[in-house]
Tab-separated table of C-alpha atoms in Angstrom:
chain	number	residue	atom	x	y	z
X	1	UNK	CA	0.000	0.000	0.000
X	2	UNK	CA	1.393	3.398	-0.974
X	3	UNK	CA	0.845	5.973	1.862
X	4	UNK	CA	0.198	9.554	0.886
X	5	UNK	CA	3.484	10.868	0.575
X	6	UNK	CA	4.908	8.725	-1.439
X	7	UNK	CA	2.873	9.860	-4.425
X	8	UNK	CA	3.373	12.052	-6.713
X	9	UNK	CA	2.555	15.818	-5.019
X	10	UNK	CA	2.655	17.807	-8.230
X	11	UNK	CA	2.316	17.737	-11.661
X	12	UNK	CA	6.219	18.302	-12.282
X	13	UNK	CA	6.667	15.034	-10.501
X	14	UNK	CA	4.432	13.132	-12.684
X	15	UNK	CA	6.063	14.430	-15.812
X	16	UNK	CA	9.311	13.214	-14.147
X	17	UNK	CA	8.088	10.427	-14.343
X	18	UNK	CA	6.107	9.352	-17.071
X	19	UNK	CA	10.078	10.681	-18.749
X	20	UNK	CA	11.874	8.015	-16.850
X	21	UNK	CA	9.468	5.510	-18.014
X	22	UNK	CA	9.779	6.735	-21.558
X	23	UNK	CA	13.448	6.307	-21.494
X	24	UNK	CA	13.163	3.152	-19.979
X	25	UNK	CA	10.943	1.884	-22.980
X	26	UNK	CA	13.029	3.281	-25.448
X	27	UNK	CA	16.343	0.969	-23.845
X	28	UNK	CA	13.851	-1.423	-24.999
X	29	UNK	CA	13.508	-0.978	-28.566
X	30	UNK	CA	15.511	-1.403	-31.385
X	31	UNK	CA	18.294	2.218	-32.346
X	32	UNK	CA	15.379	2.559	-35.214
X	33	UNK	CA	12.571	2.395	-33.408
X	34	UNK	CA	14.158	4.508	-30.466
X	35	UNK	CA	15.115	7.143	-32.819
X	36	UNK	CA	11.540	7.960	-33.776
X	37	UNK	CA	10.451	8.186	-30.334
X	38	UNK	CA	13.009	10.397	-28.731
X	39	UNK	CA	11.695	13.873	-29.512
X	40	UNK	CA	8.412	12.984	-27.878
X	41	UNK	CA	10.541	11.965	-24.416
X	42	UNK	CA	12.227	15.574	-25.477
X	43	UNK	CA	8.686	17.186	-25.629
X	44	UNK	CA	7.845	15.681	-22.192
X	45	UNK	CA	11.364	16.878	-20.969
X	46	UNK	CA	10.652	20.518	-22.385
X	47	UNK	CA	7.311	21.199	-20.953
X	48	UNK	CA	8.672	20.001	-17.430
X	49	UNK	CA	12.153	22.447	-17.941
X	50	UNK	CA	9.058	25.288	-18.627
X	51	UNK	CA	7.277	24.928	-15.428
X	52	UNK	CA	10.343	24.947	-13.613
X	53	UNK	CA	11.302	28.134	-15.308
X	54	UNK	CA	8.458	29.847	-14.814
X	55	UNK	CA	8.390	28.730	-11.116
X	56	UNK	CA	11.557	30.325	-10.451
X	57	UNK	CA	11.562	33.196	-12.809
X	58	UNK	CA	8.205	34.822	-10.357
X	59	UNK	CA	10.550	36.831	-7.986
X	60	UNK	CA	11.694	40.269	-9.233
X	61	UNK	CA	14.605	42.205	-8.781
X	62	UNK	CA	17.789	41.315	-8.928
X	63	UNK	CA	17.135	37.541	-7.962
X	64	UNK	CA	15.139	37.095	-11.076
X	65	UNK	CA	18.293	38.458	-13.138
X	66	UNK	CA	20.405	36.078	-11.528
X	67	UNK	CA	18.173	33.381	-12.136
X	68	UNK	CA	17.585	34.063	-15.670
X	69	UNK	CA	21.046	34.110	-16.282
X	70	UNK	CA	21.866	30.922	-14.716
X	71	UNK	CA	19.257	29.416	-16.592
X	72	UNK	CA	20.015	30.534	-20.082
X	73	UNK	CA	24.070	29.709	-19.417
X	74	UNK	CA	22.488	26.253	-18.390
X	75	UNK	CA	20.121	26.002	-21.008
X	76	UNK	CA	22.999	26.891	-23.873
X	77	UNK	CA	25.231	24.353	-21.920
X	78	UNK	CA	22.775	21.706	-22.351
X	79	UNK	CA	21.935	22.716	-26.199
X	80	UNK	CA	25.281	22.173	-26.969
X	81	UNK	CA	25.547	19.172	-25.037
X	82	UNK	CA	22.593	17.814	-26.347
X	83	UNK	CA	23.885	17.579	-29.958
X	84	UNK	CA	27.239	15.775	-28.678
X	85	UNK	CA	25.665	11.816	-28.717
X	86	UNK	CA	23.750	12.863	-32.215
X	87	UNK	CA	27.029	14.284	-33.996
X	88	UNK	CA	29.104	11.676	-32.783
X	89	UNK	CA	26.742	8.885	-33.599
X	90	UNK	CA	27.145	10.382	-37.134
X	91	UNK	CA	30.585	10.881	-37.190
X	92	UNK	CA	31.376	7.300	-35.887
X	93	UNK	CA	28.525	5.396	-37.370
X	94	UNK	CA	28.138	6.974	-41.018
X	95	UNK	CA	27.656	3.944	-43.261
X	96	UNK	CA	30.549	3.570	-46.299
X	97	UNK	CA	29.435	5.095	-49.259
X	98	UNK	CA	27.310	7.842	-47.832
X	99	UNK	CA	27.247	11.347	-49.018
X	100	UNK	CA	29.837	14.037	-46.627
X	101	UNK	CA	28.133	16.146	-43.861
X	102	UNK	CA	25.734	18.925	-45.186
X	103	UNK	CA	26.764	22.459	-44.605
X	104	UNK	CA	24.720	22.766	-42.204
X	105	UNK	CA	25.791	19.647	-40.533
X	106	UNK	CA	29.580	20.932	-40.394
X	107	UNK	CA	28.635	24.356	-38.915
X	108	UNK	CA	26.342	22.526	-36.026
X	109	UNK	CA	29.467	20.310	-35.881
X	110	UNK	CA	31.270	23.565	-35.234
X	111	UNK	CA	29.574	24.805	-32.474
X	112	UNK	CA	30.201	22.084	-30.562
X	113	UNK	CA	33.095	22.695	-28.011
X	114	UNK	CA	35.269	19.789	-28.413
X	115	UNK	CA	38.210	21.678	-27.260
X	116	UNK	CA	37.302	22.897	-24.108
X	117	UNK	CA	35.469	19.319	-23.638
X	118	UNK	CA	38.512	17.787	-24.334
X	119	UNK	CA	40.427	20.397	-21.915
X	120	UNK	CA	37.810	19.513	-19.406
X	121	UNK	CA	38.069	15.710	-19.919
X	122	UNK	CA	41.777	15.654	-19.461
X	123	UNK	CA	41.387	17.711	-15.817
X	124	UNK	CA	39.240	15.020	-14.787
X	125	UNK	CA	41.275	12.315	-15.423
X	126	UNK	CA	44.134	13.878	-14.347
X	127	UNK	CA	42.815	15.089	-11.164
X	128	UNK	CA	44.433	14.341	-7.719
X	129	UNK	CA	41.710	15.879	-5.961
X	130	UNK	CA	39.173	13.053	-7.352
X	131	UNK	CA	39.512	9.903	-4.743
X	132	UNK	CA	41.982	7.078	-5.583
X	133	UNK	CA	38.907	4.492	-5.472
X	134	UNK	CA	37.160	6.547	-8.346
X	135	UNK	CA	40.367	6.569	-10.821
X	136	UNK	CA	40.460	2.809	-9.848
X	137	UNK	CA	37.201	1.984	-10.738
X	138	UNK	CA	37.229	4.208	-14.465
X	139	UNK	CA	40.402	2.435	-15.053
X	140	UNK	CA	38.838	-1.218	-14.507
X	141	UNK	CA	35.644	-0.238	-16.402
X	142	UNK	CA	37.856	1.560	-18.978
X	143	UNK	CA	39.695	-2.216	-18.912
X	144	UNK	CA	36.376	-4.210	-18.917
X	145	UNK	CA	34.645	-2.166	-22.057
X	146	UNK	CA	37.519	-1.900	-24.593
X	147	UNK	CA	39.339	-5.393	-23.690
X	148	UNK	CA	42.608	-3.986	-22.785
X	149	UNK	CA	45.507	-6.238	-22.693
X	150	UNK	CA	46.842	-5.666	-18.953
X	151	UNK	CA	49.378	-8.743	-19.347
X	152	UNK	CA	51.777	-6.301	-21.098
X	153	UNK	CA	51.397	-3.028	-19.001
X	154	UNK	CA	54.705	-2.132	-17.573
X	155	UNK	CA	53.168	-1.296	-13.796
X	156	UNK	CA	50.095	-3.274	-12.261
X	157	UNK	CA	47.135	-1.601	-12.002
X	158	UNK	CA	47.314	-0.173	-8.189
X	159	UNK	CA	50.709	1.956	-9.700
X	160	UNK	CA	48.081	4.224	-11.276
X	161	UNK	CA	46.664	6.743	-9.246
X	162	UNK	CA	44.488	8.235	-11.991
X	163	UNK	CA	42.985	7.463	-15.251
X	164	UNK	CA	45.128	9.487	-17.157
X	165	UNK	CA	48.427	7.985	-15.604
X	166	UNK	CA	46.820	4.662	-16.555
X	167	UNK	CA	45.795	6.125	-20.303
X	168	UNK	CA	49.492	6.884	-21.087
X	169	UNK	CA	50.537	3.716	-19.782
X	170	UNK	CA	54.148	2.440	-20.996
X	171	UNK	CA	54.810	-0.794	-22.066
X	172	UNK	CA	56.591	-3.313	-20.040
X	173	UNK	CA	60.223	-3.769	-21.683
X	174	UNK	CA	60.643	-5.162	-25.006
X	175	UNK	CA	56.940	-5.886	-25.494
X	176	UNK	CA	57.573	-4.386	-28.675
X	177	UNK	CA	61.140	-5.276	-30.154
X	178	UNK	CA	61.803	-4.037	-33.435
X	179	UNK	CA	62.913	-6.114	-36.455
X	180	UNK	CA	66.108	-5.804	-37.002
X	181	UNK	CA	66.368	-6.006	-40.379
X	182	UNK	CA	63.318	-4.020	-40.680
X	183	UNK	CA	64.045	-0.131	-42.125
X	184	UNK	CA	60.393	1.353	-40.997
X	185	UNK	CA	58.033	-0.179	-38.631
X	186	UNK	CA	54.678	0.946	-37.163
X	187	UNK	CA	55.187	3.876	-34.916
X	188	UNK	CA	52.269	3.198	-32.640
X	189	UNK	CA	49.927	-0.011	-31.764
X	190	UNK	CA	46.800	1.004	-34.005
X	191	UNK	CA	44.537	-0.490	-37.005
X	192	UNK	CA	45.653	1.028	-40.548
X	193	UNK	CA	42.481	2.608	-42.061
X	194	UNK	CA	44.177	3.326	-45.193
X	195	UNK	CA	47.231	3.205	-47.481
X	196	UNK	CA	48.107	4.938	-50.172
X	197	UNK	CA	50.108	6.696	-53.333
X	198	UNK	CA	49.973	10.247	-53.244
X	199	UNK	CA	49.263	12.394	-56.450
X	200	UNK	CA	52.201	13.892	-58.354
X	201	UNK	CA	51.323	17.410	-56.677
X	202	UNK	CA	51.116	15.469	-53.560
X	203	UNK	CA	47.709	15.041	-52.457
X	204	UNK	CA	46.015	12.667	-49.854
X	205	UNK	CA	43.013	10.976	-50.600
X	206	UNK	CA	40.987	10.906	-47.505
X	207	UNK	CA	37.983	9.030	-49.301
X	208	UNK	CA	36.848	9.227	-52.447
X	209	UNK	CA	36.339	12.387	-53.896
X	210	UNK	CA	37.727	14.400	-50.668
X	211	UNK	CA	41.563	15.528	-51.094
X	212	UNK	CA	44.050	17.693	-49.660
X	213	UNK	CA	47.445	18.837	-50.001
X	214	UNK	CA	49.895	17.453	-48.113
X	215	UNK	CA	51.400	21.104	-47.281
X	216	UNK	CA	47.805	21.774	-46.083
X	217	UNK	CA	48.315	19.092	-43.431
X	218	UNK	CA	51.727	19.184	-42.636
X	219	UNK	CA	52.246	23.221	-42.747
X	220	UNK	CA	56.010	23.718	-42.175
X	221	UNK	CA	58.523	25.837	-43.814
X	222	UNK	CA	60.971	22.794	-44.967
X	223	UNK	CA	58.980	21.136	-47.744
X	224	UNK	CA	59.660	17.443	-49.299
X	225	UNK	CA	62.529	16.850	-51.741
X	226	UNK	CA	62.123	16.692	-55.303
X	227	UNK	CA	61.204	13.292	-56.672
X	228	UNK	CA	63.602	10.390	-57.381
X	229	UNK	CA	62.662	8.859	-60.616
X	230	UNK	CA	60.856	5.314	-60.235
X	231	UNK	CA	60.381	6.445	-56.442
X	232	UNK	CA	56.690	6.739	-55.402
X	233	UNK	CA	55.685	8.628	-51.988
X	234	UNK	CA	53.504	6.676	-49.791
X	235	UNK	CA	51.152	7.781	-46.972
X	236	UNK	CA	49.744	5.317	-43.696
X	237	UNK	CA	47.016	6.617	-41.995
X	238	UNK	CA	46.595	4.660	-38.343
X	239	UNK	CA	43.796	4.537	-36.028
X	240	UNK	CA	44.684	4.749	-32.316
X	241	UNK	CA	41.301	3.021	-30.491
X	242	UNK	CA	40.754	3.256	-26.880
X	243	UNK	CA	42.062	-0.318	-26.211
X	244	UNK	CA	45.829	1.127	-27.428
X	245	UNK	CA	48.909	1.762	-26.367
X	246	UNK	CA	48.453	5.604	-26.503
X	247	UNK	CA	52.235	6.592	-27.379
X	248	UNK	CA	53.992	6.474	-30.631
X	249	UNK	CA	57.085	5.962	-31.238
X	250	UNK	CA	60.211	6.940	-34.121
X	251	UNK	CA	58.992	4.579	-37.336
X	252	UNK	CA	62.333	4.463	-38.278
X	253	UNK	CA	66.186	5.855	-37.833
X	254	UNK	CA	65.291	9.604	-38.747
X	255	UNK	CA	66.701	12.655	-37.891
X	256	UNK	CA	64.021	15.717	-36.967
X	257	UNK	CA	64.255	18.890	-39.080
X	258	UNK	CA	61.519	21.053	-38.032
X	259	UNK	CA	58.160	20.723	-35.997
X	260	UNK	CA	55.602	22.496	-36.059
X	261	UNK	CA	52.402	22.703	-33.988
X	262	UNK	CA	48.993	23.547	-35.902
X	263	UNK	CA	45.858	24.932	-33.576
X	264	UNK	CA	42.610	23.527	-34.566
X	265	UNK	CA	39.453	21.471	-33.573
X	266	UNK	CA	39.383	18.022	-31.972
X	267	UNK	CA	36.296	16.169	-34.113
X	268	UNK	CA	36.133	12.544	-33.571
X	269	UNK	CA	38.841	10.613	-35.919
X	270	UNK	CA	37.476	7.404	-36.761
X	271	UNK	CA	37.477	5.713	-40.495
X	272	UNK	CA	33.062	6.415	-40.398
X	273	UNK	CA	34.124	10.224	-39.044
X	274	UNK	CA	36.871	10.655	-41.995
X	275	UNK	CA	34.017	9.583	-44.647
X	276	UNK	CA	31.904	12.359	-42.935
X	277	UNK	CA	33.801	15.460	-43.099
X	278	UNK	CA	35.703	16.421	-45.511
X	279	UNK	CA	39.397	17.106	-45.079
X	280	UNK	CA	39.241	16.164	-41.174
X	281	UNK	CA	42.901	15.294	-40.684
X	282	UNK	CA	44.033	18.999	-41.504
X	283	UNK	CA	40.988	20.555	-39.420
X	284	UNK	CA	42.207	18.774	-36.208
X	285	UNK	CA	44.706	20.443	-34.019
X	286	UNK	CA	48.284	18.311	-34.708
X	287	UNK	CA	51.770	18.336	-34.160
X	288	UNK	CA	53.412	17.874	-37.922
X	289	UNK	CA	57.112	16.670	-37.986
X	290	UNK	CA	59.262	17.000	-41.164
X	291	UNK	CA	62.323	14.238	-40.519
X	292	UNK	CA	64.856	12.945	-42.552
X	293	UNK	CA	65.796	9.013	-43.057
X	294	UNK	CA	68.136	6.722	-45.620
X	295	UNK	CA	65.651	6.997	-48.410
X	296	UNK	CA	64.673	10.898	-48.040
X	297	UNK	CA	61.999	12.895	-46.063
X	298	UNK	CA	59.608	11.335	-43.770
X	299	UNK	CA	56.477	12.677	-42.237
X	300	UNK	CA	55.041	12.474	-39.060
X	301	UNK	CA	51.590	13.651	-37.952
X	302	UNK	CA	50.206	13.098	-34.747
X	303	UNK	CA	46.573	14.170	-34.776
X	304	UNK	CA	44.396	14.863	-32.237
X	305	UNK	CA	40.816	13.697	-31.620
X	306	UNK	CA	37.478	14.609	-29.104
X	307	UNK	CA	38.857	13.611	-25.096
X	308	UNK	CA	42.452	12.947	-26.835
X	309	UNK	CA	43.744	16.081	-27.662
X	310	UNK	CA	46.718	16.260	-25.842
X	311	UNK	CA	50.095	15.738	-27.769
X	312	UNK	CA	53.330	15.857	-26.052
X	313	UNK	CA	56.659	15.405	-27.508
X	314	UNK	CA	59.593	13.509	-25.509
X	315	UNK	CA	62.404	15.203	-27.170
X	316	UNK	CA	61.034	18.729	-27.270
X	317	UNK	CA	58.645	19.687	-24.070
X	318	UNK	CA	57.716	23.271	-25.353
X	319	UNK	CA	55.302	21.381	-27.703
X	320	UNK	CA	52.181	20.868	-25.935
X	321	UNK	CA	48.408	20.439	-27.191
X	322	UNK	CA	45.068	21.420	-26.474
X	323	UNK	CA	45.909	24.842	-24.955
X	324	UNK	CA	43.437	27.920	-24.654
X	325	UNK	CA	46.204	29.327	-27.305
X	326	UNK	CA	45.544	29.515	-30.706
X	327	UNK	CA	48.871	30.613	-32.366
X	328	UNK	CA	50.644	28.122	-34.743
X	329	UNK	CA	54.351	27.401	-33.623
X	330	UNK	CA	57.870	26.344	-35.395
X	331	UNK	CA	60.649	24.593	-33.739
């Protein structure tokens, strides 16, 4: 028997939750299905967000300005917010063979603030301030979802303190030995999403259709050498997942001529989010590295992504990432 006042006492509470039961109904259905009955949970949502503004917009003065301005800082918050889990559905789900992202699409895609999300992302998981037991457990379920190998993590798992300590793990030693009579190798533990010949004016193919220059992407003052006959230029594009080993390493012996460090967004870098928008790989912000090696120049460029936007350098520590600075840099 349910005594008096554990019923609902107001309207707001029943919208509450006839919206909880919505949303569990929709965990029900099929990604279709769930899809078509979202903005009616986001009606339900809307109308319950209105009473509440109305019932705390009725005092004057200078408590209703304050109000009013927490709300609509909240209310643009959760706009933007809101189009996160749509956006990145597209940008990591996009069937091959689809059209690119509308106009429209890429200027919503815009306003999103993957930067300062990212920014905020990497404070978390960085934080000493959060409790020990909390990194633990993130690091576990971080484990647990992605199927992380922990039988070749240099530490064991108590060493970590927070998530990001754990998220740019080492390796223990020589749990990646090099061929030795191997000239390049894979610089980082990834999937290859493509491979390819670039153009005689050196352009990328990103998919098919969607190029760019290769001075677009790489943006430093030293430029590649001419052209050996019968020599061909090759590009690798690799996909660092959540499961890897997030640090790269020297693909071969090279020697570093200039770096250079080029501001921009942090969209998602996937293989559906590179069939999306065009020319993603020189939107992102990235470190670019012009190097030299036994058979010429060699390019290296570290691009960043949403939550992984932070690129550091081991030989040179004035590069750093995902900064509130906007200014390209040479070294």
């Amino acid at each position: 028997m349910v005594s008096h006042s554990e019923r609902p006492t107001s309207k707001t509470a029943g919208a509450r939750s006839k919206t909880m039961r919505a949303f569990r109904a929709l965990r029900a259905l099929r990604p279709e299905a769930a899809l078509k009955l979202l903005p009616r949970v986001r009606r339900v949502q809307g109308l319950e967000m209105m009473r509440t503004i109305r019932r705390l917009t009725k005092s004057s003065g200078k408590k209703r300005t304050i109000v009013k301005r927490l709300l609509g800082a909240t209310l643009s918050a959760a706009a933007s917010f809101s189009l996160i889990p749509v956006i990145y559905a597209l940008s990591t789900l996009w069937p091959e063979g689809m059209s690119s992202a509308s106009a429209l699409s890429l200027k919503t895609l815009g306003c999103v603030p993957a930067n300062a999300m990212s920014r905020w992302f990497g404070r978390f998981a960085d934080s000493d301030r959060i409790p020990y037991f909390v990194h633990q457990r993130e690091i576990r379920m971080l484990i647990k979802t992605y199927g992380i190998d922990i039988s070749e993590v240099e530490h064991p798992l108590d060493h970590y303190h927070t998530l990001q300590e754990f998220f740019s793990r080492r390796l223990r030693p020589n749990a990646r030995p090099p061929h030795p009579l191997c000239p390049l190798v894979s610089p980082c533990d990834a999937e290859v999403l493509q491979v390819g010949r670039m153009t005689s004016d050196d352009m990328i193919l990103q998919v098919k259709g969607d190029t760019y220059a290769m001075s677009t992407l790489m943006q430093t003052t030293k430029q590649f050498s001419p052209r050996k006959p019968g020599f061909d230029r090759i590009y690798f594009l690799f996909h660092l997942r959540p499961r890897d080993y997030h640090r790269f390493h020297s693909p071969a012996d090279i020697e570093v001529i200039e770096a250079a460090h080029i501001p921009g967004t942090l969209h998602p870098v996937t293989y559906a989010s590179s069939k999306w928008i065009p020319g993603l790989f020189a939107k992102n912000e990235r470190v670019s590295l012009m190097t030299k090696w036994q058979f010429g120049n060699l390019a290296f460029v570290p691009v960043g992504a949403t939550c992984v936007g932070s690129i550091s350098l081991g030989f040179d520590p004035r590069i750093r990432t995902n900064k509130t600075s906007s200014v390209q840099n040479i070294f």
